[in-house]
PDB file of C-alpha atoms and ligand atoms in Angstrom:
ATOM      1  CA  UNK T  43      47.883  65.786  -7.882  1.00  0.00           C
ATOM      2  CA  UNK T  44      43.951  65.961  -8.064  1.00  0.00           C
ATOM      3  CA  UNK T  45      41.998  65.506 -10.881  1.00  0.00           C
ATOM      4  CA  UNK T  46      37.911  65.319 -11.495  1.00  0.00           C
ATOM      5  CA  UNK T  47      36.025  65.302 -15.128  1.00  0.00           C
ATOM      6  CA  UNK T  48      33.867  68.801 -15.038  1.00  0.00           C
ATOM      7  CA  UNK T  49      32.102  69.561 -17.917  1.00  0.00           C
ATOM      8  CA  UNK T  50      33.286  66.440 -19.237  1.00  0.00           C
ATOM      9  CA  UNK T  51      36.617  68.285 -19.350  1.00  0.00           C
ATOM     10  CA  UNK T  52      40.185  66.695 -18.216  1.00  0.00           C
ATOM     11  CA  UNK T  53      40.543  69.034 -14.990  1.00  0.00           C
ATOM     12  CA  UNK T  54      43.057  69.696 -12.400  1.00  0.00           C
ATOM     13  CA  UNK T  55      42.349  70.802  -8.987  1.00  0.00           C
ATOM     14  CA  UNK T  56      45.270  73.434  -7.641  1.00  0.00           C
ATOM     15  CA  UNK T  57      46.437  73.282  -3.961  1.00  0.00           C
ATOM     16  CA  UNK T  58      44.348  76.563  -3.937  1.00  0.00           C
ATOM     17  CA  UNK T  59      41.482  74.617  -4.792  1.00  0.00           C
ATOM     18  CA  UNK T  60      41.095  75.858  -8.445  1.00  0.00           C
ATOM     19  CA  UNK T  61      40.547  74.052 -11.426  1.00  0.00           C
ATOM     20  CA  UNK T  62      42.249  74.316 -14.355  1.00  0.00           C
ATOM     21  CA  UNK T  63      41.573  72.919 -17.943  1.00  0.00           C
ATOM     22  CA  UNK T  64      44.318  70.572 -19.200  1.00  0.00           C
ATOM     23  CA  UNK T  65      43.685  70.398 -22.738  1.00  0.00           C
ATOM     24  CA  UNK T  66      43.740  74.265 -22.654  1.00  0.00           C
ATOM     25  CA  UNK T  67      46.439  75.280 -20.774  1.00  0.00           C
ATOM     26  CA  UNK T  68      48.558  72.078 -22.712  1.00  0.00           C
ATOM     27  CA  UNK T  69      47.319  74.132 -25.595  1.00  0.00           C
ATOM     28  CA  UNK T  70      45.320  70.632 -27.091  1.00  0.00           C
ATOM     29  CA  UNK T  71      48.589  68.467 -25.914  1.00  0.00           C
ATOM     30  CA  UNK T  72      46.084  66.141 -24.006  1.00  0.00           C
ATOM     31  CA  UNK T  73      42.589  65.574 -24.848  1.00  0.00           C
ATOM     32  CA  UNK T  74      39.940  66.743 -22.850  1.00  0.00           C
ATOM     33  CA  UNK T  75      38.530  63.645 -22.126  1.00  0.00           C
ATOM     34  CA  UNK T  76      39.582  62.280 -18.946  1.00  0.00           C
ATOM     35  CA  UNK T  77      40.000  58.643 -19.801  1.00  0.00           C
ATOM     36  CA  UNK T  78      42.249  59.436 -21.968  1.00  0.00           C
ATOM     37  CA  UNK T  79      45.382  60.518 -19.653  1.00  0.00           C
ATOM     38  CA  UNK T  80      45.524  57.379 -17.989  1.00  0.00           C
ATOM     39  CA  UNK T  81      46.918  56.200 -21.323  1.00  0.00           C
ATOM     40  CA  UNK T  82      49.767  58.833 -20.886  1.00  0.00           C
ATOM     41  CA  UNK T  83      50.228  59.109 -17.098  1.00  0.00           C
ATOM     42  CA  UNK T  84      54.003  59.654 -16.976  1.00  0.00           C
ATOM     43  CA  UNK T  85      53.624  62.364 -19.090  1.00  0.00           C
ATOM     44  CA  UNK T  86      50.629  64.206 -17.528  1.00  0.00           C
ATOM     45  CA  UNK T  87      53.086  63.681 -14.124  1.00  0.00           C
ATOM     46  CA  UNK T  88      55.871  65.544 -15.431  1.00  0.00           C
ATOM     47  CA  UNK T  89      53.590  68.579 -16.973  1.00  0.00           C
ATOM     48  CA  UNK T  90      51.716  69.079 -13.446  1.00  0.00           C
ATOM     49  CA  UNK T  91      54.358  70.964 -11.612  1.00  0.00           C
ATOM     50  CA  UNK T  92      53.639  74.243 -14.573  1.00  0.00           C
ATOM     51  CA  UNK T  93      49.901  73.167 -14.185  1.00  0.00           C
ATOM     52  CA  UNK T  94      49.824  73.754 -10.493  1.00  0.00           C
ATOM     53  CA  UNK T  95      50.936  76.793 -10.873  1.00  0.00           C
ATOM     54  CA  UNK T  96      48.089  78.475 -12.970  1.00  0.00           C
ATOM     55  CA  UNK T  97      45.493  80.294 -11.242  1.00  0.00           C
ATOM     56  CA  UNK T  98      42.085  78.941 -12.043  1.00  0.00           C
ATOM     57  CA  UNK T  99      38.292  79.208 -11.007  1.00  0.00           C
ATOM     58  CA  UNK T 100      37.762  78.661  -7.537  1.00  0.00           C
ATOM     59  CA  UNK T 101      36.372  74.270  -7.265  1.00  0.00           C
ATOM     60  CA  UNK T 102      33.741  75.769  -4.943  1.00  0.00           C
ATOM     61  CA  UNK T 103      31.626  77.531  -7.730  1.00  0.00           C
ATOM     62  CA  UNK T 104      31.210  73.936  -9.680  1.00  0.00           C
ATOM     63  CA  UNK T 105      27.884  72.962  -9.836  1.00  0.00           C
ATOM     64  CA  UNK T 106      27.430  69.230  -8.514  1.00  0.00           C
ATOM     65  CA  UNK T 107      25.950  68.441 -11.926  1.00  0.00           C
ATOM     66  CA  UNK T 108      29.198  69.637 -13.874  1.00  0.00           C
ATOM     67  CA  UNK T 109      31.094  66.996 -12.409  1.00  0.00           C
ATOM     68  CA  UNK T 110      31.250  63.380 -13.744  1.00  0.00           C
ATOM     69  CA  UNK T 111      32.930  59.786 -13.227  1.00  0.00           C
ATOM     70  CA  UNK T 112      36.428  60.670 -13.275  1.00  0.00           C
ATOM     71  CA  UNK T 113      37.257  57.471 -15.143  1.00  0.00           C
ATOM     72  CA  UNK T 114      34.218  56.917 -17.288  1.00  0.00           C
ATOM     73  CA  UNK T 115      35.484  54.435 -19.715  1.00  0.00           C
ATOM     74  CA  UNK T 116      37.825  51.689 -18.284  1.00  0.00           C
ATOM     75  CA  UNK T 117      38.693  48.867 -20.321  1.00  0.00           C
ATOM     76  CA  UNK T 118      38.529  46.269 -17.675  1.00  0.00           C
ATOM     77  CA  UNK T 119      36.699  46.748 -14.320  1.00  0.00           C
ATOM     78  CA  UNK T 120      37.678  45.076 -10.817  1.00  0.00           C
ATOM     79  CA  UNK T 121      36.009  44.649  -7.642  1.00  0.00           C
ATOM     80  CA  UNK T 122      37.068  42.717  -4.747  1.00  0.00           C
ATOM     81  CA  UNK T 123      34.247  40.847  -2.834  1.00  0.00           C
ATOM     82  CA  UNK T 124      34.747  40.179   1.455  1.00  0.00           C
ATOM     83  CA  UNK T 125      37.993  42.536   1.574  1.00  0.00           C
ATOM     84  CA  UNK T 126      37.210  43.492   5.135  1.00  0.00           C
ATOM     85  CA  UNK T 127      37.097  40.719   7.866  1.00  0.00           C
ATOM     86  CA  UNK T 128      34.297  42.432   9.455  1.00  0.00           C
ATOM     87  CA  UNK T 129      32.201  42.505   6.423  1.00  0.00           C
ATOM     88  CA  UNK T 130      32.550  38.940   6.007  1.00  0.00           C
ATOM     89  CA  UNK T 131      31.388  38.437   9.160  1.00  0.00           C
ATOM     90  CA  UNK T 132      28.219  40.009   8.809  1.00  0.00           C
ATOM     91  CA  UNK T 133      27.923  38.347   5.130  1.00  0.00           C
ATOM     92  CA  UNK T 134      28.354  34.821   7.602  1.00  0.00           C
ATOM     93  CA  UNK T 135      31.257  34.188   4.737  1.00  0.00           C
ATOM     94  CA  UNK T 136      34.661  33.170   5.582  1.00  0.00           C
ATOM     95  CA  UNK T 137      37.091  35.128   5.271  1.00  0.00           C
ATOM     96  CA  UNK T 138      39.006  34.416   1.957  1.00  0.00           C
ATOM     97  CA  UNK T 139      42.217  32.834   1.387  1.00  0.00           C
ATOM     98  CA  UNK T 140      42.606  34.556  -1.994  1.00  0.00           C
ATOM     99  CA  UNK T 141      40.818  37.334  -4.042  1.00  0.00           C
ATOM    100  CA  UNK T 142      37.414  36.946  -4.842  1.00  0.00           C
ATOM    101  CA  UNK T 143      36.750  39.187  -7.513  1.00  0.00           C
ATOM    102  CA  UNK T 144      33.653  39.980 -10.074  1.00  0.00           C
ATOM    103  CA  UNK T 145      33.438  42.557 -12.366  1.00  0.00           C
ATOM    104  CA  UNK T 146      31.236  45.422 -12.629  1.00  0.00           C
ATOM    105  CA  UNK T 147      29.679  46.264 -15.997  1.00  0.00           C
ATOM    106  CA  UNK T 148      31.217  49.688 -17.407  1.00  0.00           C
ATOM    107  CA  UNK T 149      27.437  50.855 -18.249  1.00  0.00           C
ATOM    108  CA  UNK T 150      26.947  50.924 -14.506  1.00  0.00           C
ATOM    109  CA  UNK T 151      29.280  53.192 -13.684  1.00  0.00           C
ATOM    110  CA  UNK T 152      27.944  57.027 -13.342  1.00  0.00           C
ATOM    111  CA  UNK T 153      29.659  60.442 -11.719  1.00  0.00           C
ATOM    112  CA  UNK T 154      29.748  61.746  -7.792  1.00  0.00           C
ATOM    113  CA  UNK T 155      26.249  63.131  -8.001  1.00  0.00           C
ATOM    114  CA  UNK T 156      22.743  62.641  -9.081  1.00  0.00           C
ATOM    115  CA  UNK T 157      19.828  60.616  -8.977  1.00  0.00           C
ATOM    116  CA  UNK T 158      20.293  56.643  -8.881  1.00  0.00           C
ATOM    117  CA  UNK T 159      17.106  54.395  -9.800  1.00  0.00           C
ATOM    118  CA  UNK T 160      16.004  51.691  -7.886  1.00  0.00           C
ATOM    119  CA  UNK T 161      15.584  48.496  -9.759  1.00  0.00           C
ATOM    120  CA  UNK T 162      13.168  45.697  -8.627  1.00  0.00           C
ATOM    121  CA  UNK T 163      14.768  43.734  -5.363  1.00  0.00           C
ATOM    122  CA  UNK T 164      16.821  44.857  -2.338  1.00  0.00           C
ATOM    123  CA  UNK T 165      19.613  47.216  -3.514  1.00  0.00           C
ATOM    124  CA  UNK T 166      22.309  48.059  -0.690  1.00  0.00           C
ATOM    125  CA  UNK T 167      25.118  50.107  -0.456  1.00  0.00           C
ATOM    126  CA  UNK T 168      28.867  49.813  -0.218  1.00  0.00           C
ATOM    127  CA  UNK T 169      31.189  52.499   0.044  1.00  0.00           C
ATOM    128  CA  UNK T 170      34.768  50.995  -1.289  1.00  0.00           C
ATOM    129  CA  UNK T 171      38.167  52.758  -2.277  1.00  0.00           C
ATOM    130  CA  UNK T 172      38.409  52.936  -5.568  1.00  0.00           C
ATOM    131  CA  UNK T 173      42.269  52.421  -7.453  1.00  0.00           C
ATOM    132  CA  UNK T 174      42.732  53.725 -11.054  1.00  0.00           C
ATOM    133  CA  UNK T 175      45.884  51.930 -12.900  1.00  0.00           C
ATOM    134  CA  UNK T 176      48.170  54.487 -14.392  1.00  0.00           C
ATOM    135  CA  UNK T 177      51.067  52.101 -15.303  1.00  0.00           C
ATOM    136  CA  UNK T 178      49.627  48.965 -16.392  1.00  0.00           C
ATOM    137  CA  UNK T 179      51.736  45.753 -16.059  1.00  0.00           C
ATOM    138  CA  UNK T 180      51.588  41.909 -15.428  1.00  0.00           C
ATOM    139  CA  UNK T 181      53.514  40.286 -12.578  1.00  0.00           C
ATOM    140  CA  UNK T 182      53.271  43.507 -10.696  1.00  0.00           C
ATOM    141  CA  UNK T 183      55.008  42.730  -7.865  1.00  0.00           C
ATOM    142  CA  UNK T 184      53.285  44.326  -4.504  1.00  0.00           C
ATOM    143  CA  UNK T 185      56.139  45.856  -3.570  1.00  0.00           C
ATOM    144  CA  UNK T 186      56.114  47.985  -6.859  1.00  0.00           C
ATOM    145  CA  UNK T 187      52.446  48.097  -6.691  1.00  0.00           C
ATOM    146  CA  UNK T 188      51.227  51.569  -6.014  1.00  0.00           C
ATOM    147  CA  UNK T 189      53.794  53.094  -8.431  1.00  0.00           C
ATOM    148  CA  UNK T 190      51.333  51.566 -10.938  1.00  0.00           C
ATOM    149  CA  UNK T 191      47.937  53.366  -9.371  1.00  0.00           C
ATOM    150  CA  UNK T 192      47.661  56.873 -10.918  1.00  0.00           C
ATOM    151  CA  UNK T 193      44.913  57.725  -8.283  1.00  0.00           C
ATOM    152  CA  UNK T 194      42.453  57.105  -5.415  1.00  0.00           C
ATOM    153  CA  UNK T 195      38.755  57.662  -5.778  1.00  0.00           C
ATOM    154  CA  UNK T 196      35.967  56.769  -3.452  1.00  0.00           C
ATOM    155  CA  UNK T 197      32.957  54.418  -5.397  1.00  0.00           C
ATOM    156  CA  UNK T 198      29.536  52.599  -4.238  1.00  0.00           C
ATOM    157  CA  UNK T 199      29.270  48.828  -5.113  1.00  0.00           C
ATOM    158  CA  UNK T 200      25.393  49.198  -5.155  1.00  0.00           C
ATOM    159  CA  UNK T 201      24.164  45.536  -5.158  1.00  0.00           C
ATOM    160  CA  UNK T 202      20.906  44.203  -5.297  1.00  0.00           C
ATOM    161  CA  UNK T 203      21.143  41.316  -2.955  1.00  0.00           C
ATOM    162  CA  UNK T 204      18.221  39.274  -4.376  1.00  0.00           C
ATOM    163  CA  UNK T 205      19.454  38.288  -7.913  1.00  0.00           C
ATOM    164  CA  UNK T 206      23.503  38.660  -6.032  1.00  0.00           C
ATOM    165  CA  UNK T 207      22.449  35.396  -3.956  1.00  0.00           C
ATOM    166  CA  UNK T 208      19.351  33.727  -6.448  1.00  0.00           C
ATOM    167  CA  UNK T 209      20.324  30.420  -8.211  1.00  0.00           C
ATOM    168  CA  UNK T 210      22.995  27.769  -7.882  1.00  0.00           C
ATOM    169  CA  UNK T 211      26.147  30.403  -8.157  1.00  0.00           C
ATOM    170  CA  UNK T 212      26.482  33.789  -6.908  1.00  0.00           C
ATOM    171  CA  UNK T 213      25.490  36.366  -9.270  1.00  0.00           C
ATOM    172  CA  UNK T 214      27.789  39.105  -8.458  1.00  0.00           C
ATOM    173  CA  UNK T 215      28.325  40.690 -11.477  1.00  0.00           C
ATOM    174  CA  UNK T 216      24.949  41.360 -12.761  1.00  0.00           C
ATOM    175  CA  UNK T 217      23.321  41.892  -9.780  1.00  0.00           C
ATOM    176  CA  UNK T 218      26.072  44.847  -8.586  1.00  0.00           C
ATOM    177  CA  UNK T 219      25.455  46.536 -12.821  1.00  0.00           C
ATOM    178  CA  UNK T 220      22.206  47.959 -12.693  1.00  0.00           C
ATOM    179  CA  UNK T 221      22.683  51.526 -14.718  1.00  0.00           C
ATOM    180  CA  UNK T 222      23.605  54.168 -11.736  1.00  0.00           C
ATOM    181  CA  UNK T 223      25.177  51.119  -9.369  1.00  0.00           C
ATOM    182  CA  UNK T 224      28.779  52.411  -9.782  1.00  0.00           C
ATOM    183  CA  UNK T 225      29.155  55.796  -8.969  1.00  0.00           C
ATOM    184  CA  UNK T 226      32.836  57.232  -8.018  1.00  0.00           C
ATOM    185  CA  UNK T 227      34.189  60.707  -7.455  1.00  0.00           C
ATOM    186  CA  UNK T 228      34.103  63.705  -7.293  1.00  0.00           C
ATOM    187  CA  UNK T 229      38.410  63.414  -7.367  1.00  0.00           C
ATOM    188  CA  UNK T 230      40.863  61.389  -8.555  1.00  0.00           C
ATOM    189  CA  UNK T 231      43.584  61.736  -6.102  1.00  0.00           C
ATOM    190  CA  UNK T 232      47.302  60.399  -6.609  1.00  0.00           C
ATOM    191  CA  UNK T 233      48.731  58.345  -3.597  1.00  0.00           C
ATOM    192  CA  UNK T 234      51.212  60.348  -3.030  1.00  0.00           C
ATOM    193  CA  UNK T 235      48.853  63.213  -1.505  1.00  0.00           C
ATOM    194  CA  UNK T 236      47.842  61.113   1.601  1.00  0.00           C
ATOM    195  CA  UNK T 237      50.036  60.154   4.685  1.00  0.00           C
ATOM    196  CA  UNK T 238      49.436  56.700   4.087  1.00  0.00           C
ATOM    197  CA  UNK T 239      47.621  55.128   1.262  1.00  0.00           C
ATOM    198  CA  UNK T 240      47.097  52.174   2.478  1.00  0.00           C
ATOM    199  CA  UNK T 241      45.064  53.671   5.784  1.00  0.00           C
ATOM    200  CA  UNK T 242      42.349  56.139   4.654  1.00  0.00           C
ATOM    201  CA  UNK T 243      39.062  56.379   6.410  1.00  0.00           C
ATOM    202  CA  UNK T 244      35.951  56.026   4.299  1.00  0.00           C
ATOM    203  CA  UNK T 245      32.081  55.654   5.159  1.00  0.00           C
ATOM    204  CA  UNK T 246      28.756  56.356   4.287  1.00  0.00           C
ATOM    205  CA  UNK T 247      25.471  57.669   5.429  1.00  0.00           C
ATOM    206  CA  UNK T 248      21.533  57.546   4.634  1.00  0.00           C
ATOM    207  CA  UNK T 249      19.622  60.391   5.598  1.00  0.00           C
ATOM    208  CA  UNK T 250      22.317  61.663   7.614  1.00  0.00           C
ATOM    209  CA  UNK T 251      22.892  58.468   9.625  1.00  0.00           C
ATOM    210  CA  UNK T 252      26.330  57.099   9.079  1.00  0.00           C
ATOM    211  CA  UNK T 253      25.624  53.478   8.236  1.00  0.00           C
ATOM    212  CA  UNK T 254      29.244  52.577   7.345  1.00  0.00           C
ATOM    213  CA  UNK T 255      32.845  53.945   8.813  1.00  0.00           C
ATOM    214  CA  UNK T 256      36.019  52.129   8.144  1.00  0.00           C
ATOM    215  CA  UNK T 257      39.816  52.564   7.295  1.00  0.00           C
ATOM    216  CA  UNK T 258      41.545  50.589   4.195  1.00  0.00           C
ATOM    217  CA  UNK T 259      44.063  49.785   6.692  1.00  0.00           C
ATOM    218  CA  UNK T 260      41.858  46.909   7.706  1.00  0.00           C
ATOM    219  CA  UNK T 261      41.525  45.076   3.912  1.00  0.00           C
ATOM    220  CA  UNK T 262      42.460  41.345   4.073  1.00  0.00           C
ATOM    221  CA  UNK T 263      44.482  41.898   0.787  1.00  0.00           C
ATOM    222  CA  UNK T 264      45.724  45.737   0.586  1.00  0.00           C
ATOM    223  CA  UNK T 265      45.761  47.748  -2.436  1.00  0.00           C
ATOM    224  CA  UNK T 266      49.183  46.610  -3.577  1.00  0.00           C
ATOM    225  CA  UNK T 267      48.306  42.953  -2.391  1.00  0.00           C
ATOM    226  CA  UNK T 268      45.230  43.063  -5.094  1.00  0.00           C
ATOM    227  CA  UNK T 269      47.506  44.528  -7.821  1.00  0.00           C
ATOM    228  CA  UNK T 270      49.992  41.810  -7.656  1.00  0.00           C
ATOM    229  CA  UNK T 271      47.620  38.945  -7.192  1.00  0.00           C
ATOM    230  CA  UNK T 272      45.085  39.881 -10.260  1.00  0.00           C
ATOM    231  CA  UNK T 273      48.250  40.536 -12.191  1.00  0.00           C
ATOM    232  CA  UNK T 274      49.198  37.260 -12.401  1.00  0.00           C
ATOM    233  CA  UNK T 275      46.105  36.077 -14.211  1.00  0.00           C
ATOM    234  CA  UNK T 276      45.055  39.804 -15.918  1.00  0.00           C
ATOM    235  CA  UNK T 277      47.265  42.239 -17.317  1.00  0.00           C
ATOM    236  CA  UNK T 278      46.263  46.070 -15.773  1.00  0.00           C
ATOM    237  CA  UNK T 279      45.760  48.158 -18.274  1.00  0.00           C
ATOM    238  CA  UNK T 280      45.754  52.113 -17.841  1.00  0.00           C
ATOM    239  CA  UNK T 281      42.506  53.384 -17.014  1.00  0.00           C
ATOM    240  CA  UNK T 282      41.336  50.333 -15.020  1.00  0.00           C
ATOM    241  CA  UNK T 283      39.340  50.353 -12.296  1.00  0.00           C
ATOM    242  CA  UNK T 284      38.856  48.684  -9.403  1.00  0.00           C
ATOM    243  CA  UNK T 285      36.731  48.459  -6.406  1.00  0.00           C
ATOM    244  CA  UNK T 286      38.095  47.310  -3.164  1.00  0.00           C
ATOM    245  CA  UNK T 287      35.723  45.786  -1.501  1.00  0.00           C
ATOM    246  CA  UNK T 288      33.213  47.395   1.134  1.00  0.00           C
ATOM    247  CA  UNK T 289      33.482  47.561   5.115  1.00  0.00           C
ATOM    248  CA  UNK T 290      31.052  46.268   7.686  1.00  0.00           C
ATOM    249  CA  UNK T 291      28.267  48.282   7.896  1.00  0.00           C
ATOM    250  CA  UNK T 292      25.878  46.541   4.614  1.00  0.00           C
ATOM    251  CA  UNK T 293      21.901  46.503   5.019  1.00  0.00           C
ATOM    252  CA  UNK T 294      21.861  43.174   4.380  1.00  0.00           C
ATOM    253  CA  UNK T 295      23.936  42.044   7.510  1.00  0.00           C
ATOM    254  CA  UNK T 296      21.477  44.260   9.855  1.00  0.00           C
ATOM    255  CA  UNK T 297      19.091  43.117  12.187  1.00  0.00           C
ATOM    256  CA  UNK T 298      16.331  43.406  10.384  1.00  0.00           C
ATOM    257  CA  UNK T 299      17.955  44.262   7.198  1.00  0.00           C
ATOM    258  CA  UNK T 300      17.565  47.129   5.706  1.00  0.00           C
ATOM    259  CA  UNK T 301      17.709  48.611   2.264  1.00  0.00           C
ATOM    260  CA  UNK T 302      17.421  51.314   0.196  1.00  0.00           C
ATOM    261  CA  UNK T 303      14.273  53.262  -0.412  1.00  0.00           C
ATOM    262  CA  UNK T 304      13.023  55.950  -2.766  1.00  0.00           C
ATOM    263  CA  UNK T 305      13.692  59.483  -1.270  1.00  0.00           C
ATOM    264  CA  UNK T 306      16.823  58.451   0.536  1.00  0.00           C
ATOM    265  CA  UNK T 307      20.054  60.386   0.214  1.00  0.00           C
ATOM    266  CA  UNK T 308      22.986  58.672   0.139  1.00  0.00           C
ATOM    267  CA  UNK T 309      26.262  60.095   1.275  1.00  0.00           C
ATOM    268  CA  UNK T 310      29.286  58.568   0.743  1.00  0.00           C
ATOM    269  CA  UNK T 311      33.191  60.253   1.587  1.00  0.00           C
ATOM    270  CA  UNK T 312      36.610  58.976   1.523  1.00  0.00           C
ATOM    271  CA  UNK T 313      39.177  61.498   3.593  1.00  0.00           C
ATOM    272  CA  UNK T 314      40.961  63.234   1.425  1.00  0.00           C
ATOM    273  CA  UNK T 315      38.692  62.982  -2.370  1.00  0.00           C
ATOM    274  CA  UNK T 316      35.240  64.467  -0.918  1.00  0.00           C
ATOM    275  CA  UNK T 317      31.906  63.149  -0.722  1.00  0.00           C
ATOM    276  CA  UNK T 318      29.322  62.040  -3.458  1.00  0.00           C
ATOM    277  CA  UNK T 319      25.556  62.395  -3.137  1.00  0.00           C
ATOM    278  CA  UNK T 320      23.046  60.384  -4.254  1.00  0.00           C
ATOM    279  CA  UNK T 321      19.081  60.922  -4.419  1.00  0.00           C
ATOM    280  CA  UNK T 322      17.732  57.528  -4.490  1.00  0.00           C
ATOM    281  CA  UNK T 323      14.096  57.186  -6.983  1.00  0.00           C
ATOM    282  CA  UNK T 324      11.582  55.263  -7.364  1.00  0.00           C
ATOM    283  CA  UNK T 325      11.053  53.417 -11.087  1.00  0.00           C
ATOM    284  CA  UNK T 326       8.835  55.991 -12.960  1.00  0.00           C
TER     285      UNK T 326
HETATM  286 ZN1  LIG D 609      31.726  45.414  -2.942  1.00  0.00          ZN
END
């Protein structure tokens, strides 16, 4: 099943690639606000076999502005720092024995288009899968783990690196929650729909230059690994989100290093959900 927030409306995406309205065709059943169904995931599974079947409008005549952040409003917010040995290489970190995690402020997060503002400092980018919980849970146990993800997106950690690494700790958290430094979308895309969920090729480009390429198949701790080992300390709560950690590619490990600049596009895809597109601005 696919599902992206158009119009601010609960929406799924046909095999046929068209869209049709939830809360309408449930006849008000489910709300049309997409956070919502992650709250009620087994039943949304068992209506989406009738859903599929209902001719819609074709996806390709949505405007880019119509869509937003399929989940918008997550209770709790994840991300996974050095998930990729090769990023952690160019970070000169070590690889890490267990997860390092910081959280991204929900008032960051924003939708699979649009314009993103450059605060002051050296903001970079970071394409990074992006798992939704469906089923929440503590103790998952990785083995039951992706029964427990209602869907895949594809997200940007923006950072800006010089508050990330300024004073005596890191400064993860704040520095990667400037307004317009989460974006994910355009789909939400259940595991089920890809050969292999835990090997998915994602990347992203500037200008039209791919700057990062990489496959999920290469995370120190997997999906399911990250699911069991933050629910031993955090219970998962539907609607959660988190962010997998990036792979090599980062301005900041380039010789010289390199950052974002007003008037850059950023493009950033994940086989199998699409591609967001970002217009990067100046402060006005
Ligand atoms: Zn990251």
């Amino acid at each position: 099943m696919r599902l992206a927030n158009i119009t601010n409306r609960l929406t799924l995406v046909t095999p046929n690639n068209e869209i049709v309205d939830i809360s309408e065709e449930t006849d008000g059943t489910f709300s049309p606000a997409i956070q919502e169904c992650y709250d009620r995931w087994d039943e949304l599974l068992e209506v989406s076999p009738s859903l599929h079947k209902v001719a819609g409008k074709p996806l390709s005549q949505v405007r880019p502005a119509d869509f937003g952040n399929p989940v918008p409003q997550p209770r709790q917010v994840f991300a996974i720092g050095l998930n990729y040995a090769a990023h952690a290489a160019e970070a000169s970190l070590p690889v890490p024995e267990d997860l390092t995690v910081f959280t991204k402020f929900v008032t960051a997060l924003t939708g699979p288009y649009g314009n993103i503002t450059l605060p002051p400092g050296t903001v970079d980018w970071e394409v990074e899968l992006v798992a939704v919980i469906g089923r929440g849970g503590k103790n998952v146990a990785a083995e039951a783990a992706w029964d427990h993800v209602a869907g895949i997106s594809v997200g940007q950690d923006l950072s800006e690196r010089t508050r990330q690494s300024s004073g005596p700790a890191p400064q993860y958290s704040l520095a990667k929650s400037h307004p317009g430094f989460g974006p994910i979308g355009p789909l939400l895309v259940t595991p089920d729909e890809f050969d292999d969920p835990d090997n998915i090729e994602l990347g992203c480009a500037i200008n039209g230059e791919q700057v990062q390429k990489g496959h999920t198949s290469d995370m120190v701790f997997p999906v399911p690994e990250i699911i069991a080992r933050l629910s031993t300390i955090t219970p998962l709560l539907p609607g959660d989100v988190i962010f997998t950690g990036t792979p090599p590619g980062v301005g900041v490990g380039r010789q010289p290093q390199r950052f974002l600049s007003p008037g850059d596009e950023l493009v950033t895809y994940m086989r199998g959900v699409g591609e967001m597109r970002h217009q990067i601005q100046a402060r006005s």
